[in-house]
Coordinates of N, CA and C in Angstrom, one line a residue:
M1 N 40.6 180.6 207.0 CA 41.2 180.1 205.8 C 42.4 179.2 206.2
T2 N 42.5 178.0 205.5 CA 43.5 177.0 205.8 C 44.7 177.2 204.8
E3 N 45.9 177.3 205.4 CA 47.0 177.4 204.5 C 47.4 176.1 203.9
Q4 N 47.7 176.1 202.6 CA 48.0 174.9 201.9 C 49.5 174.5 202.2
V5 N 49.6 173.2 202.6 CA 51.0 172.7 202.9 C 51.7 172.3 201.6
T6 N 52.9 172.8 201.4 CA 53.6 172.5 200.2 C 54.9 171.8 200.4
T7 N 55.2 171.5 201.6 CA 56.4 170.7 201.9 C 56.1 169.7 203.0
F8 N 56.9 168.7 203.1 CA 56.7 167.6 204.1 C 57.1 168.2 205.5
S9 N 56.5 167.6 206.5 CA 56.9 167.9 207.9 C 58.3 167.3 208.1
D10 N 59.0 167.7 209.2 CA 60.3 167.2 209.5 C 60.2 165.7 209.8
D11 N 59.2 165.3 210.4 CA 59.0 163.8 210.7 C 58.8 163.0 209.4
A12 N 58.0 163.6 208.5 CA 57.9 162.9 207.2 C 59.2 162.8 206.4
I13 N 59.9 163.9 206.4 CA 61.2 163.9 205.7 C 62.1 162.8 206.3
A14 N 62.1 162.7 207.6 CA 63.0 161.7 208.3 C 62.5 160.3 207.9
I15 N 61.2 160.1 207.8 CA 60.7 158.7 207.3 C 61.2 158.4 205.9
L16 N 61.0 159.4 205.0 CA 61.4 159.2 203.6 C 62.9 158.9 203.5
N17 N 63.7 159.6 204.3 CA 65.1 159.4 204.3 C 65.5 158.0 204.8
S18 N 64.6 157.4 205.6 CA 65.0 156.1 206.2 C 64.5 155.0 205.4
M19 N 63.8 155.2 204.3 CA 63.3 154.1 203.4 C 64.5 153.5 202.7
V20 N 64.5 152.2 202.6 CA 65.7 151.5 202.0 C 65.3 151.0 200.6
V21 N 66.3 151.2 199.7 CA 66.1 150.7 198.3 C 66.0 149.2 198.4
D22 N 64.9 148.7 197.8 CA 64.7 147.2 197.6 C 65.0 146.9 196.2
P23 N 66.0 146.1 195.9 CA 66.3 145.7 194.5 C 65.1 145.0 193.8
N24 N 64.2 144.4 194.6 CA 63.1 143.7 194.1 C 61.8 144.5 194.2
A25 N 61.9 145.8 194.4 CA 60.7 146.6 194.5 C 59.9 146.6 193.2
T26 N 58.6 146.6 193.3 CA 57.7 146.6 192.2 C 57.1 148.0 192.1
Y27 N 56.7 148.4 190.9 CA 56.1 149.7 190.7 C 54.7 149.6 190.1
S28 N 53.9 150.6 190.3 CA 52.6 150.7 189.7 C 52.3 152.1 189.4
Y29 N 51.3 152.3 188.5 CA 50.9 153.6 188.1 C 49.9 154.2 189.1
E30 N 50.2 155.4 189.5 CA 49.3 156.1 190.5 C 48.5 157.1 189.6
H31 N 47.2 156.8 189.4 CA 46.4 157.5 188.5 C 46.2 159.0 188.8
L32 N 46.1 159.3 190.1 CA 45.8 160.7 190.5 C 47.0 161.6 190.3
S33 N 48.2 161.0 190.4 CA 49.4 161.8 190.2 C 50.0 161.7 188.7
G34 N 49.6 160.6 188.1 CA 50.1 160.4 186.7 C 51.5 159.8 186.6
G35 N 51.9 159.2 187.7 CA 53.3 158.7 187.7 C 53.4 157.4 188.4
F36 N 54.6 156.8 188.4 CA 54.8 155.5 189.0 C 55.2 155.7 190.5
W37 N 54.9 154.8 191.3 CA 55.5 154.7 192.6 C 55.9 153.3 192.9
W38 N 57.0 153.1 193.6 CA 57.6 151.8 193.9 C 57.3 151.4 195.3
S39 N 57.3 150.1 195.5 CA 56.9 149.5 196.8 C 57.8 149.9 197.9
D40 N 59.0 150.3 197.6 CA 59.9 150.7 198.7 C 60.0 152.2 199.0
E41 N 59.2 153.0 198.3 CA 59.4 154.4 198.5 C 58.6 155.0 199.7
F42 N 57.6 154.3 200.1 CA 56.8 154.9 201.2 C 56.5 153.8 202.2
P43 N 56.2 154.1 203.5 CA 55.9 153.1 204.5 C 54.6 152.4 204.2
P44 N 54.4 151.2 204.8 CA 53.1 150.5 204.6 C 51.9 151.4 204.9
D45 N 50.9 151.3 204.1 CA 49.7 152.2 204.3 C 48.9 151.9 205.6
D46 N 49.3 150.9 206.3 CA 48.6 150.7 207.6 C 49.5 151.0 208.8
S47 N 50.5 151.7 208.6 CA 51.5 152.1 209.6 C 51.3 153.5 210.1
P48 N 51.8 153.8 211.3 CA 51.8 155.2 211.8 C 52.7 156.1 210.9
D49 N 53.8 155.5 210.4 CA 54.6 156.3 209.5 C 53.9 156.7 208.2
W50 N 53.0 155.9 207.7 CA 52.2 156.3 206.5 C 51.4 157.4 206.9
E51 N 50.8 157.5 208.0 CA 49.9 158.6 208.4 C 50.7 159.9 208.4
T52 N 52.0 159.8 208.8 CA 52.8 161.0 208.7 C 53.2 161.4 207.3
V53 N 53.6 160.5 206.5 CA 54.0 160.8 205.1 C 52.8 161.1 204.2
G54 N 51.7 160.4 204.5 CA 50.5 160.5 203.6 C 49.7 161.8 203.9
H55 N 50.0 162.4 205.0 CA 49.3 163.6 205.4 C 49.2 164.7 204.2
D56 N 48.1 165.2 204.0 CA 47.9 166.2 202.9 C 48.2 165.7 201.5
Y57 N 48.3 164.4 201.4 CA 48.6 163.8 200.0 C 49.8 164.4 199.3
L58 N 50.8 164.8 200.0 CA 52.0 165.4 199.4 C 52.7 164.3 198.6
Y59 N 52.6 163.1 199.0 CA 53.3 162.0 198.3 C 52.8 162.0 196.8
R60 N 51.6 162.3 196.6 CA 51.1 162.4 195.2 C 51.7 163.6 194.4
S61 N 51.9 164.7 195.1 CA 52.6 165.8 194.5 C 54.0 165.4 194.2
L62 N 54.7 164.7 195.1 CA 56.1 164.2 194.8 C 56.1 163.3 193.6
I63 N 55.2 162.4 193.5 CA 55.2 161.5 192.4 C 54.9 162.3 191.1
R64 N 54.0 163.3 191.2 CA 53.7 164.1 190.0 C 55.0 164.9 189.5
I65 N 55.7 165.4 190.5 CA 56.9 166.2 190.1 C 57.9 165.3 189.5
R66 N 58.1 164.1 190.0 CA 59.0 163.1 189.4 C 58.6 162.8 188.0
R67 N 57.3 162.6 187.8 CA 56.7 162.3 186.5 C 57.1 163.4 185.5
C68 N 56.9 164.6 185.9 CA 57.2 165.8 185.1 C 58.7 165.8 184.7
I69 N 59.6 165.5 185.7 CA 61.0 165.5 185.5 C 61.3 164.3 184.5
T70 N 60.7 163.2 184.7 CA 60.9 162.0 183.9 C 60.6 162.3 182.4
L71 N 59.6 163.1 182.2 CA 59.1 163.5 180.8 C 59.8 164.8 180.3
G72 N 60.8 165.2 181.0 CA 61.6 166.3 180.4 C 61.3 167.7 180.9
D73 N 60.4 167.9 181.8 CA 60.1 169.2 182.3 C 61.1 169.6 183.4
D74 N 62.2 170.2 183.0 CA 63.2 170.6 184.0 C 62.8 171.6 185.0
S75 N 61.8 172.4 184.7 CA 61.3 173.3 185.7 C 60.7 172.7 186.9
A76 N 60.2 171.4 186.8 CA 59.6 170.7 187.9 C 60.7 170.5 189.0
A77 N 62.0 170.4 188.6 CA 63.0 170.1 189.6 C 63.2 171.3 190.5
T78 N 62.6 172.4 190.2 CA 62.8 173.6 191.1 C 61.7 173.7 192.1
V79 N 60.7 172.9 192.1 CA 59.5 172.9 193.0 C 60.0 172.7 194.4
P80 N 59.6 173.5 195.4 CA 60.1 173.4 196.7 C 60.0 172.0 197.3
L81 N 58.9 171.3 197.1 CA 58.8 170.0 197.6 C 59.9 169.0 197.1
W82 N 60.2 169.1 195.8 CA 61.2 168.3 195.3 C 62.6 168.7 195.8
Q83 N 62.8 170.0 195.9 CA 64.1 170.4 196.5 C 64.2 170.0 197.9
Q84 N 63.1 170.0 198.7 CA 63.2 169.6 200.1 C 63.6 168.1 200.2
V85 N 63.0 167.3 199.3 CA 63.4 165.9 199.4 C 64.8 165.7 198.9
L86 N 65.2 166.3 197.9 CA 66.6 166.2 197.4 C 67.6 166.6 198.5
T87 N 67.3 167.7 199.2 CA 68.2 168.2 200.2 C 68.2 167.4 201.5
D88 N 66.9 167.1 202.0 CA 66.8 166.6 203.3 C 66.5 165.1 203.4
S89 N 66.2 164.4 202.2 CA 66.0 163.0 202.2 C 66.8 162.4 201.0
P90 N 68.1 162.6 201.0 CA 68.9 162.1 199.9 C 68.9 160.6 199.7
N91 N 68.5 159.9 200.8 CA 68.5 158.4 200.7 C 67.1 157.8 200.2
W92 N 66.1 158.7 200.0 CA 64.8 158.3 199.5 C 65.0 157.5 198.2
P93 N 64.4 156.2 198.2 CA 64.6 155.4 197.0 C 64.0 156.0 195.8
G94 N 63.0 156.9 195.9 CA 62.4 157.6 194.7 C 63.4 158.5 194.0
L95 N 64.6 158.7 194.5 CA 65.6 159.6 193.8 C 66.5 158.7 193.0
C96 N 66.4 157.4 193.0 CA 67.3 156.6 192.2 C 67.1 156.9 190.7
P97 N 68.2 157.1 190.0 CA 68.1 157.6 188.6 C 67.3 156.7 187.7
D98 N 67.3 155.4 188.0 CA 66.5 154.5 187.1 C 65.0 154.7 187.3
R99 N 64.6 155.5 188.3 CA 63.2 155.7 188.5 C 62.7 157.0 187.8
H100 N 63.6 157.7 187.1 CA 63.1 158.8 186.4 C 64.0 159.1 185.1
T101 N 64.8 158.1 184.7 CA 65.5 158.2 183.5 C 65.6 156.8 182.8
G102 N 66.0 156.8 181.6 CA 66.3 155.5 180.9 C 65.0 154.9 180.5
R103 N 64.9 153.6 180.6 CA 63.8 152.8 180.2 C 62.4 153.2 180.8
I104 N 62.5 153.7 182.0 CA 61.2 154.1 182.7 C 60.4 155.1 181.9
V105 N 61.1 155.9 181.1 CA 60.4 157.0 180.3 C 59.4 156.3 179.4
K106 N 59.8 155.3 178.6 CA 58.9 154.6 177.7 C 57.8 153.9 178.4
R107 N 58.1 153.3 179.6 CA 57.1 152.6 180.4 C 56.1 153.6 180.9
L108 N 56.5 154.8 181.3 CA 55.6 155.8 181.8 C 54.7 156.3 180.7
L109 N 55.2 156.5 179.5 CA 54.4 157.0 178.4 C 53.4 155.9 178.0
A110 N 53.8 154.6 178.1 CA 52.9 153.5 177.8 C 51.8 153.5 178.9
A111 N 52.1 153.7 180.1 CA 51.1 153.6 181.2 C 50.2 154.8 181.0
E112 N 50.6 155.9 180.6 CA 49.7 157.1 180.4 C 48.8 156.8 179.3
R113 N 49.3 156.2 178.2 CA 48.4 155.9 177.1 C 47.3 154.9 177.5
L114 N 47.7 153.9 178.3 CA 46.8 152.9 178.7 C 45.7 153.5 179.7
S115 N 46.2 154.4 180.6 CA 45.3 155.1 181.5 C 44.3 155.9 180.7
D116 N 44.8 156.6 179.7 CA 43.9 157.5 178.9 C 42.8 156.6 178.2
R117 N 43.2 155.4 177.6 CA 42.2 154.5 177.0 C 41.2 154.0 178.0
C118 N 41.7 153.6 179.2 CA 40.8 153.1 180.2 C 39.8 154.2 180.6
L119 N 40.3 155.4 180.8 CA 39.3 156.5 181.2 C 38.3 156.8 180.1
A120 N 38.8 156.8 178.8 CA 37.9 157.0 177.7 C 36.8 155.9 177.6
Q121 N 37.2 154.7 177.9 CA 36.3 153.6 177.9 C 35.3 153.7 179.0
L122 N 35.8 154.1 180.2 CA 34.9 154.3 181.3 C 33.9 155.4 181.1
E123 N 34.3 156.5 180.5 CA 33.5 157.6 180.1 C 32.4 157.2 179.1
A124 N 32.8 156.4 178.1 CA 31.9 155.9 177.1 C 30.8 155.0 177.7
E125 N 31.3 154.1 178.6 CA 30.3 153.2 179.2 C 29.4 154.0 180.1
S126 N 29.9 155.0 180.8 CA 29.0 155.7 181.7 C 28.0 156.6 181.0
A127 N 28.3 156.9 179.7 CA 27.4 157.7 178.9 C 26.5 156.8 178.1
G128 N 26.6 155.5 178.3 CA 25.7 154.5 177.6 C 26.2 154.1 176.3
D129 N 27.4 154.5 175.9 CA 28.0 154.0 174.6 C 28.6 152.7 174.8
P130 N 28.4 151.8 173.8 CA 29.0 150.4 174.0 C 30.5 150.4 173.8

């Protein structure tokens, strides 16, 4: 039986903590986690650092936790993965307040509605409905 990893490795934490906030960072909706991620939050996907951070897809869990916090689920802030990042990677750009409070809440809700419509349309098309 394989044990499920629920926190980042020390190396991954160090990489997240070394990421630098880019005032021109762009964000996009990550469908599998249901949240936004910004271009400065993780290393390039073709780098060895990405292999370290992307291991076990924990970055998606991190994005999902932030999504839950953004939408008012305060219990998500107690998840060990989030607590680990708060404590050990305080410089991670994903902790910037504007990425989980303020205007981003409305944008996230709009992205979720759009995602739901797109999925519904895809399901209808795959079922043969016009």
